[in-house]
Short mmCIF file of C-alpha atoms and ligand atoms in Angstrom, two decimals:
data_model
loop_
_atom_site.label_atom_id
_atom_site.label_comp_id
_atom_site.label_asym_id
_atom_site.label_seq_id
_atom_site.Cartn_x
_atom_site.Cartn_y
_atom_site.Cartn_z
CA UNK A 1 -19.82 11.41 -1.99
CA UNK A 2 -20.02 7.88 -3.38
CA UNK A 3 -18.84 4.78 -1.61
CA UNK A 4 -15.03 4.45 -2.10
CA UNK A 5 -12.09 1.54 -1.84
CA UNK A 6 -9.49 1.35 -0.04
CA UNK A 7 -6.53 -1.00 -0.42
CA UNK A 8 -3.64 -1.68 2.46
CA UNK A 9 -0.62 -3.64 2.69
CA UNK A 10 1.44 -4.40 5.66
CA UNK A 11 4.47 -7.26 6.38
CA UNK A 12 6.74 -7.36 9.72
CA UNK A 13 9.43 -9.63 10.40
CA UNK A 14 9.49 -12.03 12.96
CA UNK A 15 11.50 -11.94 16.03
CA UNK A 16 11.99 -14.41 18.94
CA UNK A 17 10.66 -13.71 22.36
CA UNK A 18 7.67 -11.46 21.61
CA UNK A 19 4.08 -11.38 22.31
CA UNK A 20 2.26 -12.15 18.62
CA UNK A 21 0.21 -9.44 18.28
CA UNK A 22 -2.39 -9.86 15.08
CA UNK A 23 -5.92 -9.01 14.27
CA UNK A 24 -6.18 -7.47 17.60
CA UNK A 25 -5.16 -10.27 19.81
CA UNK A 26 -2.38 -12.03 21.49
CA UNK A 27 -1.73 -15.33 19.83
CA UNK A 28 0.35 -18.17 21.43
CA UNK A 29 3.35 -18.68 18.89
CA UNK A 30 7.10 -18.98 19.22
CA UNK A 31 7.72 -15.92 17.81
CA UNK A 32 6.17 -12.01 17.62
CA UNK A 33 6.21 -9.39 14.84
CA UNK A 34 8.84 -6.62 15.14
CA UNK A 35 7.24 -3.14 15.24
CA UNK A 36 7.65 0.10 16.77
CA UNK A 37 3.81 -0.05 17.91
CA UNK A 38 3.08 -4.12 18.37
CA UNK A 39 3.95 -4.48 15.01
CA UNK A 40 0.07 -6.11 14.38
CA UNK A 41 0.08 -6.27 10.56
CA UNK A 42 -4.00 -6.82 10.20
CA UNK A 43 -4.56 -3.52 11.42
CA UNK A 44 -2.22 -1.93 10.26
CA UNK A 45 -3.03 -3.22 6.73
CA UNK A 46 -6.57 -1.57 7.37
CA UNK A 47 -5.50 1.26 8.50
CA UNK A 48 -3.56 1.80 5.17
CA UNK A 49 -7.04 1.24 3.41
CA UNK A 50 -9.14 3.27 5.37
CA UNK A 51 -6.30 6.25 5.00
CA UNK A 52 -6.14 5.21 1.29
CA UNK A 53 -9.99 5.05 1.09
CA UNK A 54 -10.32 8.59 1.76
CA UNK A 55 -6.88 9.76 -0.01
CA UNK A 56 -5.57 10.31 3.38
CA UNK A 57 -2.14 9.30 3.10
CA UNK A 58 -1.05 6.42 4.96
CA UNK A 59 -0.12 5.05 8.44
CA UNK A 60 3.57 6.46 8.32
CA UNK A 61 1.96 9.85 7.94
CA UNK A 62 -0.74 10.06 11.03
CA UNK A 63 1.65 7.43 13.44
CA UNK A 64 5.18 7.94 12.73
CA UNK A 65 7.41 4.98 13.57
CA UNK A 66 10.00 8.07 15.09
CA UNK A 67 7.03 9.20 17.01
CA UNK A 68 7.98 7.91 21.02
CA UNK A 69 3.71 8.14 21.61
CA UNK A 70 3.10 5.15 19.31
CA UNK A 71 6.41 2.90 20.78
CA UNK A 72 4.91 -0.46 21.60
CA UNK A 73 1.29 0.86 21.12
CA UNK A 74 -1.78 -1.02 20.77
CA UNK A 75 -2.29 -0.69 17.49
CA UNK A 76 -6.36 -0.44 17.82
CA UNK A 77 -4.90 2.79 19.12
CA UNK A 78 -4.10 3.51 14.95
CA UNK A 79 -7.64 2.21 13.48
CA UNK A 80 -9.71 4.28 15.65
CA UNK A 81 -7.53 7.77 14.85
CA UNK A 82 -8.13 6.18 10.98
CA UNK A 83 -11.97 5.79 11.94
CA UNK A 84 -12.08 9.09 13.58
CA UNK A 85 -10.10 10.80 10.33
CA UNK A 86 -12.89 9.27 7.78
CA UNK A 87 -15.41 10.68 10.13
CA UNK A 88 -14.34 14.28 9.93
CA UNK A 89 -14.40 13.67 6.36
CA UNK A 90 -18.15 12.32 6.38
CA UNK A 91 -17.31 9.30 6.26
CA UNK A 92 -17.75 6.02 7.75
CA UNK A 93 -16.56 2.42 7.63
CA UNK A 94 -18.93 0.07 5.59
CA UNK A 95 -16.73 -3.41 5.13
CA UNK A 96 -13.54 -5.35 5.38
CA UNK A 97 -11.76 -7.67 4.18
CA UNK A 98 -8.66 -9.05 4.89
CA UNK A 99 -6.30 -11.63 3.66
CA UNK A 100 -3.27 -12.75 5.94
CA UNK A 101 -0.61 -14.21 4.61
CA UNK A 102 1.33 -16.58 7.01
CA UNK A 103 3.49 -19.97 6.82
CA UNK A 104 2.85 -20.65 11.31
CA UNK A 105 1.04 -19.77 13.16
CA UNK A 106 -2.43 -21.55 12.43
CA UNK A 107 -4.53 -18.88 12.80
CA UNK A 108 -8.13 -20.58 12.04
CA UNK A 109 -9.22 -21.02 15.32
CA UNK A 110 -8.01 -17.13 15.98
CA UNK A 111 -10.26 -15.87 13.52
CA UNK A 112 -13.37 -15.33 14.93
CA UNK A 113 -11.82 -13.41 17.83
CA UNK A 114 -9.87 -11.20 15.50
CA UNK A 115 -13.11 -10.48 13.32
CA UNK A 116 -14.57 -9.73 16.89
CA UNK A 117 -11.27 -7.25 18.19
CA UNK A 118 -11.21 -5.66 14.94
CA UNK A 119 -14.88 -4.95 14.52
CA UNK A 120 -15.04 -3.68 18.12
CA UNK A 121 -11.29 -0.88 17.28
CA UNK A 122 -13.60 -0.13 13.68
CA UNK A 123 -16.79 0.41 15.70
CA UNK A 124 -18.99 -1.81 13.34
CA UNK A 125 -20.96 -5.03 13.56
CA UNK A 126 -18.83 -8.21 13.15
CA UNK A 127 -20.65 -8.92 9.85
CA UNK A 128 -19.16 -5.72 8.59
CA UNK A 129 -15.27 -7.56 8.97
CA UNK A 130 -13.48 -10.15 7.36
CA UNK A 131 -10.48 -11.71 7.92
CA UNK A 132 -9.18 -14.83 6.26
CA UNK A 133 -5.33 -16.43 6.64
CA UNK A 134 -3.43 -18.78 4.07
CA UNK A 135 -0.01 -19.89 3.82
CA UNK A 136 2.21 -19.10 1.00
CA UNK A 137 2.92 -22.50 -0.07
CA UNK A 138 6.27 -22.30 1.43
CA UNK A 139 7.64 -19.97 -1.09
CA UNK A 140 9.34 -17.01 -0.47
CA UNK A 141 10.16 -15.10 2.69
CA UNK A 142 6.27 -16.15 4.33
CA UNK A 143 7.30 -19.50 3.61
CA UNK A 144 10.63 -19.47 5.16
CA UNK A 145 8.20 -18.33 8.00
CA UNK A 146 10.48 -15.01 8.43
CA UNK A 147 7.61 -12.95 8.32
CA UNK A 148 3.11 -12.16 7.91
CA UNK A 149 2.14 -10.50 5.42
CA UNK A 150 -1.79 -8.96 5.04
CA UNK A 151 -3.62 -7.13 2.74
CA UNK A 152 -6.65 -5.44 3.30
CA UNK A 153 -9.74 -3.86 1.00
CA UNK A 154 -12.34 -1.55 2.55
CA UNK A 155 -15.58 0.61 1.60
CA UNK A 156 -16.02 3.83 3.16
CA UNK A 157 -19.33 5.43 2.29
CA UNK A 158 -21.46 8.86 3.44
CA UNK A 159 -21.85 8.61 7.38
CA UNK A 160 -25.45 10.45 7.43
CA UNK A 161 -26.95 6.86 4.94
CA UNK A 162 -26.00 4.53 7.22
MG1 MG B 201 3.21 -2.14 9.97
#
């Protein structure tokens, strides 16, 4: 099997009073996404591409939001059972990248740590993941800051050529 793409897109709203969960991490903010698991939209925007990568389905189908296992659940939790899926296809991870779309917080100085969490859930080296952030400019729902958005592309190849 050749290497394959995989594309993912994720958005959650924001609600007062939450824990900010994103690219793995906690990050201080006013504000936390609204999930069922803890509603982390990077990895759950990878998970759609690794599950996409390998015509898999997608995140609703392997972690069901109706599911009570997967209430408030780390969502690392959802990228290894992705990981672990590929594998038993032959496959394994070979890059990411991700783009997250947000109006606050500023998440530059987060992003080195979320390469880190996310590389360490995906079992790869850190060069193997990456994960940018812009604003939208102030248009739209991101702009009204009601929201993050992220989209993510990854390449699966053959486990066995490294
Ligand atoms: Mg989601």
């Amino acid at each position: 099997m050749s290497v394959r793409v995989g594309i993912g897109y994720d958005s959650h709203r924001f609600a007062a009073g939450r824990p900010l969960r994103i690219g793995g991490l906690t990050v201080p903010h006013t504000h936390g996404l609204v999930g069922h698991s803890d509603g982390d939209v990077v990895l759950h925007a990878i998970v759609d591409a690794l599950l996409g990568a390998a015509a898999l389905g997608d995140i609703g189908s392997y972690f069901p939001d109706d599911d009570p296992q997967w209430k408030g659940a780390d969502s690392a939790r959802f990228v290894r059972g992705a990981a672990e899926a590929l594998a038993a296809g032959g496959l394994r991870v070979r890059q990411v990248d991700v783009t997250i779309i947000a109006e606050k917080p500023k998440l530059a100085a987060h992003l080195g740590a979320m390469r880190a969490a996310t590389a360490r859930a995906l079992d790869v080296e850190m060069s193997a993941v990456s994960i940018k952030a812009k604003t939208n400019e102030g248009m739209g729902w991101v702009g009204r800051g009601e929201g993050i958005g992220a989209v993510a592309v990854v390449t699966v190849g053959p486990a066995e050529t490294g």
